[in-house]
Coordinates of C-alpha atoms and ligand atoms in Angstrom, one line a residue:
M1 CA 41.9 55.3 -44.5
E2 CA 42.2 52.6 -47.2
K3 CA 42.1 54.1 -50.7
S4 CA 41.0 52.5 -54.0
A5 CA 43.6 52.1 -56.8
L6 CA 41.7 54.8 -58.8
Q7 CA 41.8 57.2 -55.8
I8 CA 45.5 56.8 -55.5
A9 CA 46.1 57.4 -59.2
R10 CA 43.7 60.2 -59.3
A11 CA 45.3 62.1 -56.4
A12 CA 48.3 62.7 -58.7
Y13 CA 46.2 64.4 -61.4
Q14 CA 47.1 68.1 -61.8
P15 CA 44.0 70.0 -62.9
K16 CA 44.5 72.5 -65.8
L17 CA 44.2 76.2 -65.3
P18 CA 43.4 79.0 -67.8
V19 CA 46.5 80.7 -69.0
A20 CA 45.7 84.0 -67.2
L21 CA 45.8 82.1 -63.8
R22 CA 49.2 80.5 -64.3
G23 CA 51.4 83.5 -63.6
N24 CA 50.9 87.2 -62.7
L25 CA 47.7 88.7 -63.9
T26 CA 46.0 92.0 -64.5
V27 CA 42.3 93.0 -64.3
V28 CA 40.4 94.2 -67.4
E29 CA 37.1 95.9 -66.6
G30 CA 34.1 95.7 -68.9
E31 CA 31.0 97.9 -69.1
P32 CA 28.9 98.4 -65.9
T33 CA 26.2 95.7 -65.6
Q34 CA 22.5 95.7 -64.9
S35 CA 20.3 93.1 -63.3
V36 CA 18.4 90.8 -65.8
A37 CA 15.1 92.5 -64.9
D38 CA 13.6 94.8 -62.2
Q39 CA 16.7 97.0 -62.4
E40 CA 15.3 99.8 -60.2
E41 CA 14.2 97.6 -57.4
V42 CA 17.4 95.5 -57.4
E43 CA 19.6 98.6 -57.5
R44 CA 17.6 100.0 -54.5
L45 CA 18.2 96.8 -52.5
F46 CA 21.9 96.6 -53.4
P47 CA 23.2 100.2 -53.5
N48 CA 26.8 99.1 -52.8
T49 CA 27.1 96.1 -55.1
Y50 CA 24.9 97.0 -58.0
G51 CA 26.1 97.9 -61.5
M52 CA 29.7 96.7 -61.1
P53 CA 31.4 95.7 -64.4
Y54 CA 32.2 92.2 -65.6
I55 CA 35.9 91.7 -65.2
K56 CA 38.4 89.5 -67.0
F57 CA 41.9 88.5 -66.0
E58 CA 44.8 88.7 -68.4
P59 CA 48.3 87.4 -68.1
T60 CA 51.0 90.0 -67.4
E61 CA 54.7 90.0 -66.5
G62 CA 56.1 90.0 -63.0
E63 CA 55.6 88.3 -59.6
M64 CA 52.3 88.2 -57.8
T65 CA 52.1 89.0 -54.1
T66 CA 49.5 90.6 -51.9
A67 CA 49.3 91.3 -48.2
Q68 CA 48.5 88.4 -45.9
I69 CA 44.8 87.6 -45.5
N70 CA 42.8 84.8 -44.0
V71 CA 39.9 83.3 -46.0
G72 CA 36.8 81.3 -45.1
V73 CA 34.9 78.8 -47.3
I74 CA 31.4 77.4 -47.1
L75 CA 29.8 74.5 -49.1
S76 CA 26.1 75.2 -49.4
G77 CA 23.2 72.9 -50.5
G78 CA 23.3 69.6 -52.4
Q79 CA 26.5 67.8 -53.2
A80 CA 28.0 68.2 -56.6
P81 CA 31.1 66.5 -58.0
G82 CA 34.2 68.8 -57.9
G83 CA 33.5 70.7 -54.7
H84 CA 36.8 69.5 -53.2
N85 CA 38.6 70.8 -56.3
V86 CA 37.1 74.2 -55.9
I87 CA 38.5 74.2 -52.3
S88 CA 41.9 72.9 -53.4
G89 CA 42.0 75.5 -56.2
L90 CA 41.1 78.2 -53.7
Y91 CA 43.8 77.0 -51.3
D92 CA 46.5 76.9 -54.0
G93 CA 45.3 80.3 -55.2
I94 CA 45.5 82.1 -51.8
K95 CA 48.9 80.5 -51.2
K96 CA 50.1 81.8 -54.5
L97 CA 48.9 85.3 -53.4
N98 CA 50.8 85.0 -50.2
K99 CA 52.3 81.8 -48.6
K100 CA 51.1 83.0 -45.1
N101 CA 47.4 83.2 -46.1
K102 CA 45.2 80.7 -44.2
L103 CA 42.0 79.0 -45.3
Y104 CA 39.2 78.1 -42.8
G105 CA 36.3 75.8 -43.7
F106 CA 33.0 76.4 -42.0
L107 CA 31.4 73.1 -41.1
L108 CA 28.2 71.6 -42.5
G109 CA 27.2 74.5 -44.6
P110 CA 26.2 78.1 -43.8
G111 CA 25.1 77.0 -40.4
G112 CA 28.8 76.6 -39.5
L113 CA 29.4 80.3 -39.9
V114 CA 26.5 81.2 -37.7
D115 CA 27.3 78.6 -35.1
H116 CA 31.0 79.3 -35.2
K117 CA 31.9 75.7 -36.2
Y118 CA 35.1 75.7 -38.4
M119 CA 38.4 74.0 -39.1
E120 CA 41.6 75.3 -40.6
L121 CA 42.5 73.6 -43.9
T122 CA 46.1 72.6 -44.1
D123 CA 48.4 71.2 -46.8
E124 CA 47.8 67.7 -45.4
I125 CA 44.0 67.9 -45.4
I126 CA 43.8 69.5 -48.8
D127 CA 46.1 66.9 -50.3
E128 CA 43.8 64.1 -49.1
Y129 CA 40.8 65.5 -51.0
R130 CA 42.3 66.6 -54.4
N131 CA 40.2 65.3 -57.3
T132 CA 37.9 63.4 -55.1
G133 CA 34.1 63.5 -55.1
G134 CA 31.9 64.5 -52.2
F135 CA 31.7 67.5 -49.9
D136 CA 33.0 65.6 -46.8
I137 CA 36.1 67.7 -46.4
I138 CA 34.0 70.2 -44.4
G139 CA 30.4 69.0 -45.1
S140 CA 27.5 70.9 -46.5
G141 CA 24.1 72.1 -45.3
R142 CA 21.0 74.0 -46.3
T143 CA 20.7 76.6 -43.6
K144 CA 19.5 79.8 -45.3
L145 CA 21.8 82.8 -44.6
E146 CA 19.3 85.6 -44.8
K147 CA 18.9 87.4 -41.5
K148 CA 20.8 90.3 -40.1
E149 CA 21.4 88.5 -36.8
Q150 CA 23.0 85.6 -38.8
F151 CA 25.2 88.0 -40.7
D152 CA 26.3 89.7 -37.4
K153 CA 26.9 86.4 -35.7
G154 CA 29.0 85.3 -38.7
L155 CA 31.0 88.5 -38.5
E156 CA 32.0 87.8 -34.9
I157 CA 33.8 84.6 -35.9
L158 CA 35.2 86.1 -39.1
Q159 CA 36.7 88.9 -37.1
A160 CA 37.9 86.5 -34.4
L161 CA 39.8 84.5 -37.1
D162 CA 40.9 87.7 -38.9
I163 CA 39.1 86.4 -42.1
K164 CA 38.9 89.1 -44.7
A165 CA 37.2 87.2 -47.5
L166 CA 34.5 84.5 -47.6
V167 CA 33.8 82.1 -50.5
I168 CA 30.3 80.6 -50.7
I169 CA 30.1 77.6 -53.0
G170 CA 26.4 77.1 -53.9
G171 CA 23.4 77.2 -56.2
D172 CA 21.2 80.1 -57.1
D173 CA 19.6 80.4 -53.7
S174 CA 23.0 80.2 -51.9
N175 CA 24.6 82.7 -54.2
T176 CA 21.7 85.1 -53.8
N177 CA 22.4 84.9 -50.1
A178 CA 26.1 85.4 -50.8
C179 CA 25.2 88.6 -52.6
V180 CA 23.0 89.9 -49.7
L181 CA 25.8 89.1 -47.3
A182 CA 28.4 91.0 -49.6
E183 CA 26.1 94.0 -49.7
Y184 CA 25.5 94.0 -45.9
Y185 CA 29.2 93.7 -45.1
K186 CA 30.1 96.4 -47.5
A187 CA 27.3 98.7 -46.2
I188 CA 28.5 98.4 -42.6
G189 CA 32.2 98.6 -43.5
A190 CA 32.9 95.1 -42.1
G191 CA 36.0 94.7 -44.3
V192 CA 34.9 91.2 -45.5
Q193 CA 34.7 90.4 -49.2
V194 CA 32.2 87.7 -50.3
I195 CA 32.7 85.7 -53.5
G196 CA 30.4 83.0 -54.9
C197 CA 31.1 79.9 -57.0
P198 CA 28.4 78.3 -59.2
K199 CA 27.6 74.8 -58.0
T200 CA 24.7 72.4 -58.7
I201 CA 24.2 69.2 -60.6
D202 CA 20.9 70.6 -61.8
G203 CA 22.7 72.8 -64.3
D204 CA 20.2 75.7 -63.8
L205 CA 22.7 78.3 -62.6
K206 CA 24.1 79.5 -66.0
N207 CA 24.3 82.6 -68.2
E208 CA 26.7 84.2 -70.5
A209 CA 29.5 84.4 -67.9
I210 CA 28.7 81.1 -66.2
E211 CA 28.6 78.5 -68.9
A212 CA 27.8 75.7 -66.5
S213 CA 27.4 75.0 -62.9
F214 CA 30.0 72.6 -61.7
G215 CA 29.0 68.9 -61.1
F216 CA 26.5 68.8 -64.0
D217 CA 29.2 67.3 -66.3
T218 CA 30.1 64.4 -64.0
A219 CA 26.6 63.7 -62.6
T220 CA 25.0 63.5 -66.1
K221 CA 27.8 61.2 -67.2
V222 CA 27.2 58.9 -64.3
Y223 CA 23.4 58.8 -64.9
S224 CA 24.0 58.3 -68.6
E225 CA 26.3 55.4 -67.9
V226 CA 23.6 53.7 -65.8
I227 CA 20.8 54.5 -68.2
G228 CA 22.9 53.0 -71.0
N229 CA 23.3 49.8 -68.8
I230 CA 19.6 49.6 -68.3
M231 CA 19.0 50.1 -72.0
R232 CA 21.2 47.2 -72.8
D233 CA 19.4 45.1 -70.2
C234 CA 16.1 46.3 -71.7
N235 CA 17.2 45.4 -75.2
S236 CA 18.5 42.0 -74.1
A237 CA 15.4 40.8 -72.2
K238 CA 12.9 42.8 -74.4
K239 CA 10.2 42.5 -71.7
Y240 CA 10.2 45.7 -69.6
W241 CA 9.4 49.4 -69.9
H242 CA 11.8 51.2 -67.6
F243 CA 10.7 54.4 -66.0
I244 CA 13.7 56.4 -64.9
K245 CA 13.4 59.6 -62.8
L246 CA 16.4 61.9 -62.9
M247 CA 17.4 64.5 -60.3
G248 CA 17.1 68.2 -61.0
R249 CA 14.8 69.9 -58.6
S250 CA 13.3 72.3 -61.2
A251 CA 14.9 72.6 -64.6
S252 CA 15.1 69.5 -66.9
H253 CA 18.7 70.0 -68.0
V254 CA 19.9 66.8 -66.4
T255 CA 17.2 64.8 -68.2
L256 CA 17.8 66.5 -71.5
E257 CA 21.6 65.9 -71.4
C258 CA 21.1 62.2 -70.5
A259 CA 18.6 61.9 -73.4
L260 CA 21.2 63.4 -75.8
Q261 CA 23.7 60.9 -74.5
T262 CA 21.6 57.8 -74.6
H263 CA 18.5 58.2 -77.0
P264 CA 15.6 56.9 -74.9
N265 CA 12.2 56.1 -76.4
V266 CA 10.4 58.8 -74.3
T267 CA 11.9 61.9 -72.6
L268 CA 9.7 64.3 -70.8
I269 CA 10.9 67.9 -70.5
G270 CA 9.2 70.0 -67.8
E271 CA 9.6 73.3 -69.6
E272 CA 7.9 71.9 -72.7
V273 CA 5.0 70.5 -70.6
E274 CA 4.5 74.0 -69.2
A275 CA 4.8 75.8 -72.6
K276 CA 2.2 73.4 -74.1
N277 CA 0.0 73.8 -71.1
Q278 CA -0.2 70.0 -70.8
T279 CA -2.1 68.1 -68.1
L280 CA -1.0 64.9 -66.3
D281 CA -3.4 63.0 -68.6
D282 CA -1.8 64.6 -71.8
I283 CA 1.6 63.2 -70.6
V284 CA 0.2 59.8 -69.8
T285 CA -1.5 59.6 -73.2
Y286 CA 1.7 60.6 -75.0
I287 CA 3.7 57.8 -73.2
A288 CA 0.9 55.3 -73.9
E289 CA 0.9 56.2 -77.6
V290 CA 4.6 55.5 -77.8
V291 CA 4.2 52.2 -76.0
T292 CA 1.3 51.2 -78.3
D293 CA 3.3 52.2 -81.4
R294 CA 6.3 50.1 -80.3
A295 CA 4.0 47.2 -79.4
N296 CA 2.6 47.3 -82.9
L297 CA 6.1 47.0 -84.2
G298 CA 6.6 44.0 -81.9
M299 CA 8.6 45.8 -79.2
N300 CA 7.0 45.6 -75.8
Y301 CA 9.9 47.3 -74.1
G302 CA 11.6 50.7 -73.9
V303 CA 13.0 53.5 -71.6
V304 CA 11.2 56.6 -70.4
L305 CA 13.1 59.5 -68.8
V306 CA 11.3 61.7 -66.3
P307 CA 12.7 64.9 -64.8
E308 CA 12.4 65.2 -61.1
G309 CA 10.7 68.6 -61.3
L310 CA 8.0 67.5 -63.8
I311 CA 5.1 67.8 -61.4
E312 CA 5.9 71.5 -60.8
F313 CA 5.8 72.3 -64.5
I314 CA 2.3 71.0 -65.1
P315 CA 0.5 74.4 -65.2
A316 CA -2.5 73.3 -63.1
I317 CA -0.2 71.9 -60.5
K318 CA 2.1 74.9 -60.7
K319 CA -0.8 77.2 -59.9
L320 CA -1.8 74.9 -57.0
I321 CA 1.8 74.9 -55.6
S322 CA 1.9 78.7 -55.9
E323 CA -1.3 79.2 -53.9
L324 CA -0.1 76.5 -51.4
N325 CA 3.2 78.4 -50.9
D326 CA 1.5 81.7 -50.2
M327 CA -1.2 80.2 -48.0
L328 CA 1.3 78.2 -45.9
A329 CA 3.6 81.2 -45.6
A330 CA 0.7 83.3 -44.4
N331 CA -0.6 80.6 -41.9
Q332 CA 2.7 78.9 -40.9
K333 CA 2.1 79.2 -37.2
D334 CA -1.4 77.8 -37.3
F335 CA -0.4 75.1 -39.7
D336 CA 2.5 73.9 -37.5
L337 CA -0.1 73.4 -34.7
V338 CA -2.3 71.1 -36.8
S339 CA -1.6 67.4 -36.3
D340 CA -0.2 65.5 -39.3
E341 CA -3.5 63.6 -39.9
H342 CA -5.5 66.8 -40.2
K343 CA -3.0 68.8 -42.3
I344 CA -4.6 67.7 -45.7
D345 CA -8.0 68.8 -44.4
Y346 CA -6.5 72.2 -43.3
V347 CA -5.0 72.7 -46.7
L348 CA -8.3 71.8 -48.5
A349 CA -10.2 74.2 -46.3
H350 CA -7.8 77.1 -47.1
L351 CA -7.4 76.7 -50.8
S352 CA -9.6 78.3 -53.6
D353 CA -12.2 75.9 -55.0
E354 CA -10.3 75.5 -58.3
N355 CA -7.0 74.5 -56.6
A356 CA -8.8 72.4 -53.9
A357 CA -10.3 70.4 -56.8
I358 CA -6.9 69.8 -58.4
F359 CA -5.4 68.9 -55.0
R360 CA -8.2 66.4 -54.4
S361 CA -7.6 64.8 -57.8
L362 CA -4.0 64.0 -57.1
P363 CA -2.9 60.6 -55.7
L364 CA -2.6 60.9 -51.9
S365 CA 1.2 60.3 -52.0
V366 CA 1.6 63.4 -54.1
S367 CA -0.8 65.7 -52.3
R368 CA 0.9 64.8 -48.9
Q369 CA 4.2 65.6 -50.4
L370 CA 3.1 69.0 -51.7
A371 CA 1.5 69.9 -48.4
L372 CA 3.8 68.6 -45.8
E373 CA 7.4 68.5 -46.9
R374 CA 9.4 71.6 -47.6
D375 CA 13.2 72.3 -47.6
P376 CA 14.5 75.3 -45.6
H377 CA 14.2 77.5 -48.7
G378 CA 10.5 76.7 -48.9
N379 CA 10.9 74.4 -52.0
V380 CA 8.7 71.4 -52.5
Q381 CA 11.0 68.4 -52.0
V382 CA 10.3 67.0 -55.5
S383 CA 12.9 64.2 -55.1
L384 CA 10.5 62.6 -52.6
I385 CA 7.6 62.4 -55.1
E386 CA 7.7 59.1 -56.9
T387 CA 6.7 60.5 -60.3
E388 CA 8.2 57.6 -62.2
Q389 CA 6.0 55.1 -60.3
L390 CA 3.0 57.3 -60.6
L391 CA 3.4 57.7 -64.4
A392 CA 4.0 53.9 -64.9
E393 CA 0.8 53.2 -63.0
M394 CA -1.2 55.7 -64.9
V395 CA 0.1 54.5 -68.2
E396 CA -0.8 50.9 -67.2
K397 CA -4.4 52.0 -66.4
K398 CA -4.7 53.8 -69.7
L399 CA -3.4 50.9 -71.7
S400 CA -5.8 48.4 -70.0
E401 CA -8.7 50.7 -71.1
W402 CA -7.2 50.8 -74.6
K403 CA -6.9 47.0 -74.5
K404 CA -10.7 46.7 -73.8
D405 CA -11.3 49.0 -76.9
G406 CA -8.8 47.0 -79.0
I407 CA -6.4 49.9 -79.4
F408 CA -3.6 48.3 -77.5
T409 CA -2.8 44.6 -78.1
G410 CA 0.8 44.4 -76.6
K411 CA 2.2 43.6 -73.2
F412 CA 3.2 46.2 -70.6
A413 CA 5.5 45.3 -67.6
T414 CA 7.4 48.0 -65.8
Q415 CA 10.4 48.7 -63.7
H416 CA 11.2 52.0 -62.0
H417 CA 14.4 53.7 -61.0
F418 CA 15.5 57.1 -59.5
F419 CA 19.0 58.3 -60.2
G420 CA 20.1 61.3 -58.2
Y421 CA 22.3 60.6 -55.1
E422 CA 24.3 58.1 -57.1
G423 CA 25.9 60.8 -59.2
R424 CA 26.2 63.8 -56.8
C425 CA 29.5 62.6 -55.1
A426 CA 31.2 60.8 -58.0
A427 CA 34.9 61.5 -58.6
P428 CA 34.9 64.6 -60.9
S429 CA 35.4 64.0 -64.6
N430 CA 38.5 65.6 -66.1
W431 CA 36.3 68.5 -67.3
D432 CA 34.8 69.1 -63.8
A433 CA 38.2 68.5 -62.1
D434 CA 39.7 71.3 -64.2
Y435 CA 36.7 73.6 -64.2
C436 CA 36.3 73.4 -60.4
Y437 CA 40.0 73.8 -59.6
S438 CA 39.9 76.9 -61.9
L439 CA 36.8 78.3 -60.3
G440 CA 38.4 78.0 -56.8
F441 CA 41.8 79.4 -57.9
N442 CA 40.0 82.2 -59.8
A443 CA 37.9 83.0 -56.7
A444 CA 41.2 83.6 -54.8
M445 CA 42.3 86.0 -57.6
L446 CA 39.0 87.9 -57.3
M447 CA 39.7 88.4 -53.6
G448 CA 43.3 89.5 -54.5
A449 CA 41.8 92.0 -56.8
G450 CA 39.7 93.4 -53.9
K451 CA 36.3 92.3 -55.4
T452 CA 33.1 91.5 -53.4
G453 CA 29.6 90.5 -54.6
Y454 CA 31.2 88.7 -57.6
M455 CA 30.8 85.1 -58.8
S456 CA 33.9 83.3 -60.1
S457 CA 33.5 82.9 -63.9
I458 CA 35.5 80.6 -66.2
K459 CA 34.4 81.0 -69.9
N460 CA 35.1 79.4 -73.2
T461 CA 35.1 76.0 -71.5
F462 CA 34.1 74.1 -74.6
R463 CA 37.6 74.8 -75.9
P464 CA 40.8 73.3 -74.3
A465 CA 41.7 74.8 -70.9
D466 CA 44.5 76.8 -72.5
E467 CA 41.8 78.9 -74.1
W468 CA 39.6 79.3 -71.0
V469 CA 38.8 82.9 -70.0
A470 CA 39.0 83.7 -66.2
G471 CA 37.1 86.6 -64.6
G472 CA 34.2 87.6 -62.4
I473 CA 30.6 88.6 -62.8
P474 CA 28.6 90.8 -60.4
I475 CA 26.0 88.6 -58.8
T476 CA 23.4 91.4 -58.9
S477 CA 23.6 91.2 -62.7
M478 CA 21.9 87.8 -62.6
M479 CA 19.0 88.9 -60.3
N480 CA 15.3 89.7 -60.7
M481 CA 12.4 90.0 -58.3
E482 CA 10.4 86.9 -57.5
K483 CA 7.8 85.9 -55.0
R484 CA 9.2 83.7 -52.3
S485 CA 7.1 82.6 -49.3
G486 CA 4.5 85.2 -50.2
E487 CA 6.9 88.2 -50.5
M488 CA 8.8 89.7 -53.5
K489 CA 12.5 89.0 -53.1
P490 CA 15.6 89.7 -55.2
V491 CA 16.9 86.3 -56.4
I492 CA 19.2 84.9 -59.1
R493 CA 17.0 84.0 -62.1
K494 CA 17.0 80.2 -62.6
A495 CA 18.1 79.1 -66.0
L496 CA 15.5 76.7 -67.3
V497 CA 15.8 74.6 -70.5
E498 CA 15.3 77.0 -73.4
L499 CA 12.9 75.7 -76.0
S500 CA 14.6 77.9 -78.6
G501 CA 18.1 76.6 -77.5
K502 CA 20.2 74.2 -79.6
P503 CA 20.2 71.2 -77.2
Y504 CA 16.4 71.1 -77.0
K505 CA 16.0 71.6 -80.7
F506 CA 18.4 68.8 -81.4
F507 CA 16.4 66.5 -79.1
V508 CA 13.1 67.5 -80.8
R509 CA 14.6 66.7 -84.2
H510 CA 15.4 63.2 -83.1
R511 CA 12.8 62.1 -80.6
T512 CA 10.3 60.5 -83.0
E513 CA 13.1 58.3 -84.5
W514 CA 14.3 57.4 -80.9
A515 CA 10.7 56.6 -79.9
R516 CA 9.9 54.2 -82.8
N517 CA 13.3 52.6 -83.3
T518 CA 15.7 51.2 -80.7
S519 CA 18.5 53.7 -81.1
F520 CA 20.0 53.4 -77.7
V521 CA 23.6 54.6 -77.1
Y522 CA 25.7 53.1 -74.3
P523 CA 28.1 55.8 -73.0
G524 CA 29.9 53.5 -70.5
P525 CA 31.7 54.8 -67.4
I526 CA 33.6 58.0 -67.0
Q527 CA 37.2 57.6 -68.1
Y528 CA 39.9 59.4 -66.3
F529 CA 42.9 58.2 -68.2
G530 CA 43.2 57.6 -71.9
P531 CA 42.6 59.3 -75.2
S532 CA 41.3 62.9 -74.9
E533 CA 38.2 62.3 -77.1
V534 CA 37.1 59.7 -74.5
C535 CA 38.3 61.4 -71.3
D536 CA 37.9 65.2 -71.8
R537 CA 34.6 65.5 -73.7
P538 CA 32.3 68.2 -72.3
T539 CA 28.6 67.6 -72.0
L540 CA 26.5 67.6 -75.2
T541 CA 24.5 70.5 -73.8
L542 CA 27.7 72.6 -73.6
T543 CA 28.9 71.3 -77.0
L544 CA 25.6 72.2 -78.8
E545 CA 25.3 75.5 -77.0
Q546 CA 28.9 76.7 -77.8
E547 CA 29.6 75.0 -81.1
Ligands
FBP1 P1 21.4 72.2 -55.0 O1 20.5 73.0 -55.9 O2 21.5 72.7 -53.7 O3 22.7 71.9 -55.7 O4 20.8 70.7 -54.9 C1 20.3 70.1 -56.0 C2 19.7 68.7 -55.7 O5 20.6 67.7 -55.9 C3 18.4 68.6 -56.5 O6 18.7 68.0 -57.7 C4 17.5 67.7 -55.6 O7 16.2 68.0 -55.8 C5 17.9 68.2 -54.2 O8 19.2 68.7 -54.3 C6 17.8 67.1 -53.2 O9 18.1 67.7 -51.9 P2 18.6 66.9 -50.7 O10 20.0 66.6 -50.9 O11 18.4 67.8 -49.6 O12 17.8 65.6 -50.6

């Protein structure tokens, strides 16, 4: 396969490791942990993996060797830059433990384990993928690993390949499932350890021990580059309002980070919309006010950032989605038999009057999306809802009413964009390349230390890699009970944008100035070679959180 010049140069990059992972190491155990909420219930469901301590690795003298083991790895869910480095770090880590260790990749996500589709990863294959974007080394998928039959089927192939440890690289849902699997294999004495790695560009899998999910750094840098380019175009032509939707299924971390990097005129944050109990009309009015204000200053142009998950944060729509989820889960069989053209009528007939009225008030494209399209985890596929277009149209309508009343006297022409897939497979930034390689290498050390039900944790990542702290956090400690498909289930609590957090507060302090003035910042493309202040900068979210 022909390679680009950057790919060739990048293949030679040696990712950095925390000091503790460079030689022999020892395990330091902390205090026992508890789940973030619903402790009794979570403990009852995870009797074998609940309450374990946070652990930290520290360097020690001597050579490191362990008995030979075979290891399996799965990429689960949406792509995120750096997945290949997690796998190459894991590979190098298990080879450091014992040269005879082997790594098997299950193909196209968790389904590969259940369907026994796998490949052995060798030196030659791994070297092809070091520091590259994408998940194409083994592919990814969204099959939900949650049933006993799937676990048993998986165990057949793990035993056939003599695999003693499995690494699941995924987001909150996939790591929840990794923990259920760890618990089950421990309970039946299967002799298979399960370790998770925190992946998702959405940035919503984080806590004290997991400072960021991998891929967030690179993806937000790619989006910020393109937003900056649009801003420059916007500021050159001075004739369009650009509505830009940014990926991030639920939390608005991606949008907030891009706003911090580029200073748009309007940035919507889903978590704020929810906290302020705003309606769709409140949001439209806010944008129309900023447009009017700028028009009065002679600027009929600007940039609006819209988080992908916005719709789900509008309280009235959130309530509707929650009733829809329960209703569809309870009537799934009936609903599947209804023809597509009658599905909306079916939904209307089964909703409460209040939610049926909200459902009816939505544009048809949105109501169809809410009712018909779900991913295998039961999530609304928000990336398919064209919120950026919907908002642009609604603002236009409002401004034409205001024009009649003499409130708005400017011009309003729009362009819309959606950035998501463009950033998910980008070549990992230096930060992601180092972080991912460390996460994978560290996962191997957790296996070497005999751990199961842990997530690989690399902390202090705002500092240079020499000062990074490697260890592991029990997955049960991140869990609480939530309603899923009509039933209470133990799940990892999603980390939403905190309205008391420093990144959000910084944004609030500046947004009025960014709305009225044209304070655009143009971050430019990710740099892989050059001065450290250009190439190794972490995200502003991480910087503000850790500084
Ligand atoms: P993960 O949580 O699995 O990492 O996926 C995140 C994401 O990129 C979301 O931002 C987006 O809503 C979704 O995946 C899109 O899913 P798909 O790739 O199936 O279209």
